[in-house]
Amino acid sequence: MPLCTGAVIHPCSHTKAASMVASSRSYADFTPEATFDIKKVDLHRLEEGPPLTATLTREEGLKYYRTMQTIRRMELKADQLYKQKIIRGFCHLYDGQEACAVGIEGGITLSDHLITAYRAHGYTLTRGGTVREIMAELTGRRGGIAKGKGGSMHMYTKNFYGGNGIVGAQVPLGAGVALACKYLGNDQLCVSLYGDGAANQGQIFETYNMSSLWKLPIIFICENNQYGMGTSVERSSASTEYYKRGDYIPGLRVDGMDVLCVREATKFAADHCRSGKGPILMELQTYRYHGHSMSDPGVSYRTREEIQEVRSKSDPISMLKDRMLSNNMASIEELKEIDIAVRKEIEDAAQFATTDPEPPLDDLCSHIFANDQPFEVRGATPWTKLTSTS
Amino acid sequence: MLHCWDGARFPPGGTISIPAKEFNLGFIRPVNSVSHGLRVFTCPLVNVRDALNQAMDEELERDERVFLLGEEVAQYDGAYKVSRGLWKKYGDKRIIDTPITEMGFAGIAVGAAFAGLRPICEFMTWNFSMQAIDQVINSAAKTYYMSAGAQPVPIVFRGPNGSSAGVAAQHSQCFAAWYGHCPGLKVVSPWNSEDARGLLKAAIRDDNPVVFLENELMYGVPFDLSEDVLQKDFVVPIGKAKVERRGTHITLVSHSRCVGFCLDAASVLAKEGVECEVVNLRTIRPLDVDTIEASVMKTGHLVTVEGGWPQYGVGAEICARVMEGPAFNYLDAPAVRVTGVDIPMPYAKILEDHSVPQIKDIIFSVKKVLNM
């Protein structure tokens, strides 16, 4: 079966390792579900917010753990491959922000829609992509999720509209998707993500206006990781209360390092949208461990101490792990096995991504137009005649 | 999409000595320069990045009204390090970091130019200028005309243009034809360090809006700069092309990085007895038709070379102008264009390599035009 991280993990199935572990503990020993206190959310133009507690089942916990760990290891592998020059061009890594992608997905369904900017590998995964296809896209091979033609910033899956390179442009696009949802009456919504750097873009304010006027089912989410490339929020934004920037749009400011906080806030926001109240805005306070991209060491505008502090005190994966272990929802061995399985999945994917062949030259001119007759494309010289197919 | 470069390969300025075989410029020197073996360079090697940096530094010093704004230009030293050291030297007033809001800050820059300042507005790449293009065209380019000469707009918009390496479709477009289309704008496209230095100085000193199209892949490439070029008042006149290599059989007209490819192709063709004349446009608008025509009237054959798409492009304009002028009667064969492939830029290396004009495409076209 495909190693899909969306699948529910049962410890005594699938892996040989699991069945070989002489576990002295059976299912009955683990707590099936627990309720956790979560940080209060700051509210803007809202009387009430998401609940102050979240209930996590063992299954959910293991699923979130595995998915976040997969994103983490996938991004670290991408770092390696980039340094080996096997991945080229742009590569914007998501490690540190895993709770956002996983928590959001926990609050919506795959029939809802999502669009984000260029720090998109994690979302490609949570939205149904496989590690294999994502890595092969990064290495520009024919098995890539966009057949090697898009690269890091241009990956798509069903109901996931990328991966977008131009800062802020994805936000009105998301509102357009939401408009279609309302138009088609399908009770779906669109999550439209952007960063703290993008939050000042004019087109985002234009989108706030139209979404509110027309009561579109859109959740605006600002992933505030404190820095827009090398510029801290204080240096870019007259107001750093991004959850209030929608003005007339109700807003929430959420701890983006806690997957349960993110999930509960997303559920709350989704209910708001689906009840026809129109847009809502969430600010997720999060952090990226890597620099802006692989070309940015990430330490000229922030200190190593700061990065280390976030890692040691607020790491999303550690937080979930500690919660589960201290509430007896999983064992250390079990989580270690998941780690091993994830490592293997990443290794296999990397192996595929480095050995799969590049796209065929026939693909050069394909996919210019949809549903069209094949037509001639001018190559580099007038004598180079190429063909485009849909 | 936002990115930076990790630093120059060569020391800025200074003299260094490199054996010829290690001196990998990717092209063979033009015939009218000194060939080198092992020698100590008396002309300093300056890469394009440093040439731009020094030009801006000197112009900031010369005229207090000049200032630089853009994303990451100040504290980050520039996304590609082109503005390295300038914020440290000139401070917040003259070197301004903007939020990621191109439409807004381009408008602010034009407004500052209206009021008598001389802004340099950097787009991190020209792809992002599309967010601000209304300000460039409608607010900057047309205002002097609309005001019947009352309101000049002494602004420079600069940044890297065209394809890079592996940055995919949204980050690889060439805008020479788009901006070259508009009256009221000057559009320049330097190739080497001398071009970069001289044209940037000229652009900053020009009282008109200038679109300055750099090339990311040229930033790290070093070139000899003579003493004359290093003078503080050295400018390369806007609107004048340069013949980089004299030849008699065919004219190659190009701009930016492709000039280097033309020189490479010319070296290869010279071995087969074909002498190419290579014209470096330097300026897209106003186009130096005289230099192109003089060359075509001498050689009788024309190939244009550019990185941008063919349709409605720079090469198309050159061919049309040659058709309409005296040089047409001297053509022994139709003029032909070598261009980027007419597709959005793919990411995979093998596809990207086949999307841009290669030296072999230039050689092939020359031979076809010369009926070889």
Tab-separated table of C-alpha atoms in Angstrom, chain A residues 87-90 92 118 137-140 148-151 153-154 164-167 197-198 200-201 203 228-231 235-236 292-293 295-296 300-301 358-361 364-365 368 377-383 386, chain B residues 1-4 6 72 75-76 79 97 99-102 124 127-128 131 165-171 310 336-352 354-357 361 364-365 368-369:
chain	number	residue	atom	x	y	z
A	87	ILE	CA	17.857	20.006	-6.045
A	88	ARG	CA	18.376	23.376	-7.718
A	89	GLY	CA	16.767	26.782	-7.947
A	90	PHE	CA	14.556	27.725	-5.044
A	92	HIS	CA	11.916	27.074	0.923
A	118	TYR	CA	5.990	28.938	-1.904
A	137	GLU	CA	9.479	17.111	-8.245
A	138	LEU	CA	12.237	18.799	-6.265
A	139	THR	CA	14.822	16.861	-8.233
A	140	GLY	CA	13.026	17.620	-11.501
A	148	GLY	CA	9.319	17.947	-13.224
A	149	LYS	CA	7.983	21.079	-14.875
A	150	GLY	CA	7.034	23.054	-11.786
A	151	GLY	CA	9.703	22.506	-9.169
A	153	MET	CA	7.075	26.208	-5.699
A	154	HIS	CA	4.614	24.755	-8.158
A	164	ASN	CA	2.684	29.975	-5.729
A	165	GLY	CA	5.744	32.045	-6.447
A	166	ILE	CA	4.488	35.605	-6.393
A	167	VAL	CA	4.049	36.931	-2.869
A	197	GLY	CA	5.833	39.344	4.774
A	198	ALA	CA	2.902	39.048	2.408
A	200	ASN	CA	1.112	43.996	3.730
A	201	GLN	CA	0.268	43.248	0.117
A	203	GLN	CA	-4.176	42.609	-3.073
A	228	GLY	CA	9.761	37.965	5.708
A	229	MET	CA	13.022	36.762	4.188
A	230	GLY	CA	15.494	38.908	6.149
A	231	THR	CA	13.022	41.470	7.446
A	235	ARG	CA	10.579	46.358	10.269
A	236	SER	CA	7.947	45.516	7.700
A	292	HIS	CA	14.069	31.907	4.150
A	293	SER	CA	15.348	29.592	1.431
A	295	SER	CA	20.283	30.455	-0.310
A	296	ASP	CA	19.749	32.167	3.026
A	300	SER	CA	22.254	37.419	9.568
A	301	TYR	CA	18.946	38.809	10.812
A	358	GLU	CA	14.362	13.459	-16.157
A	359	PRO	CA	11.298	14.306	-18.203
A	360	PRO	CA	11.470	13.416	-21.895
A	361	LEU	CA	12.190	16.234	-24.325
A	364	LEU	CA	9.102	20.503	-23.350
A	365	CYS	CA	6.186	22.059	-25.184
A	368	ILE	CA	0.597	25.047	-22.895
A	377	VAL	CA	5.805	25.802	-31.171
A	378	ARG	CA	8.750	27.885	-32.277
A	379	GLY	CA	11.990	26.619	-30.841
A	380	ALA	CA	15.167	28.613	-30.349
A	381	THR	CA	15.590	29.074	-34.107
A	382	PRO	CA	13.024	29.358	-36.911
A	383	TRP	CA	14.073	25.917	-38.105
A	386	LEU	CA	8.399	21.661	-31.840
B	1	MET	CA	10.343	33.217	-4.609
B	2	LEU	CA	12.453	35.666	-2.627
B	3	HIS	CA	16.008	34.599	-2.555
B	4	CYS	CA	19.518	35.744	-2.205
B	6	ASP	CA	25.693	33.733	-1.298
B	72	GLU	CA	16.271	43.594	1.467
B	75	GLN	CA	20.294	45.435	6.192
B	76	TYR	CA	20.451	42.243	4.149
B	79	ALA	CA	19.057	39.800	-2.120
B	97	ASP	CA	14.219	48.480	3.113
B	99	PRO	CA	7.932	45.683	2.803
B	100	ILE	CA	6.952	43.207	0.113
B	101	THR	CA	4.641	45.654	-1.605
B	102	GLU	CA	5.879	46.406	-5.130
B	124	MET	CA	14.134	41.833	-6.503
B	127	ASN	CA	9.098	39.308	-12.566
B	128	PHE	CA	7.789	41.149	-9.515
B	131	GLN	CA	2.799	43.873	-9.597
B	165	ALA	CA	18.943	28.498	-13.111
B	166	GLY	CA	16.098	26.294	-11.960
B	167	VAL	CA	13.776	29.024	-10.788
B	168	ALA	CA	10.830	27.902	-12.920
B	169	ALA	CA	8.166	29.731	-14.857
B	170	GLN	CA	7.148	32.578	-12.562
B	171	HIS	CA	10.713	33.695	-11.961
B	310	PRO	CA	10.134	35.306	-29.982
B	336	VAL	CA	16.549	35.560	-38.615
B	337	ARG	CA	15.990	35.478	-34.833
B	338	VAL	CA	17.409	33.131	-32.216
B	339	THR	CA	15.267	33.326	-29.101
B	340	GLY	CA	14.055	31.513	-26.023
B	341	VAL	CA	11.602	28.713	-26.786
B	342	ASP	CA	7.999	29.884	-26.871
B	343	ILE	CA	6.939	28.161	-23.621
B	344	PRO	CA	6.733	28.989	-19.916
B	345	MET	CA	10.071	28.080	-18.355
B	346	PRO	CA	10.109	24.487	-17.143
B	347	TYR	CA	11.915	23.491	-13.944
B	348	ALA	CA	13.702	20.207	-14.781
B	349	LYS	CA	17.281	20.853	-15.854
B	350	ILE	CA	17.101	19.004	-19.131
B	351	LEU	CA	13.978	20.920	-20.129
B	352	GLU	CA	15.322	24.270	-18.940
B	354	HIS	CA	16.460	23.264	-24.025
B	355	SER	CA	14.294	26.321	-23.371
B	356	VAL	CA	17.012	28.925	-23.784
B	357	PRO	CA	19.145	29.773	-26.813
B	361	ASP	CA	21.600	27.343	-31.943
B	364	PHE	CA	23.328	26.577	-36.614
B	365	SER	CA	21.422	29.710	-37.547
B	368	LYS	CA	21.714	28.388	-42.352
B	369	VAL	CA	21.674	32.086	-43.135
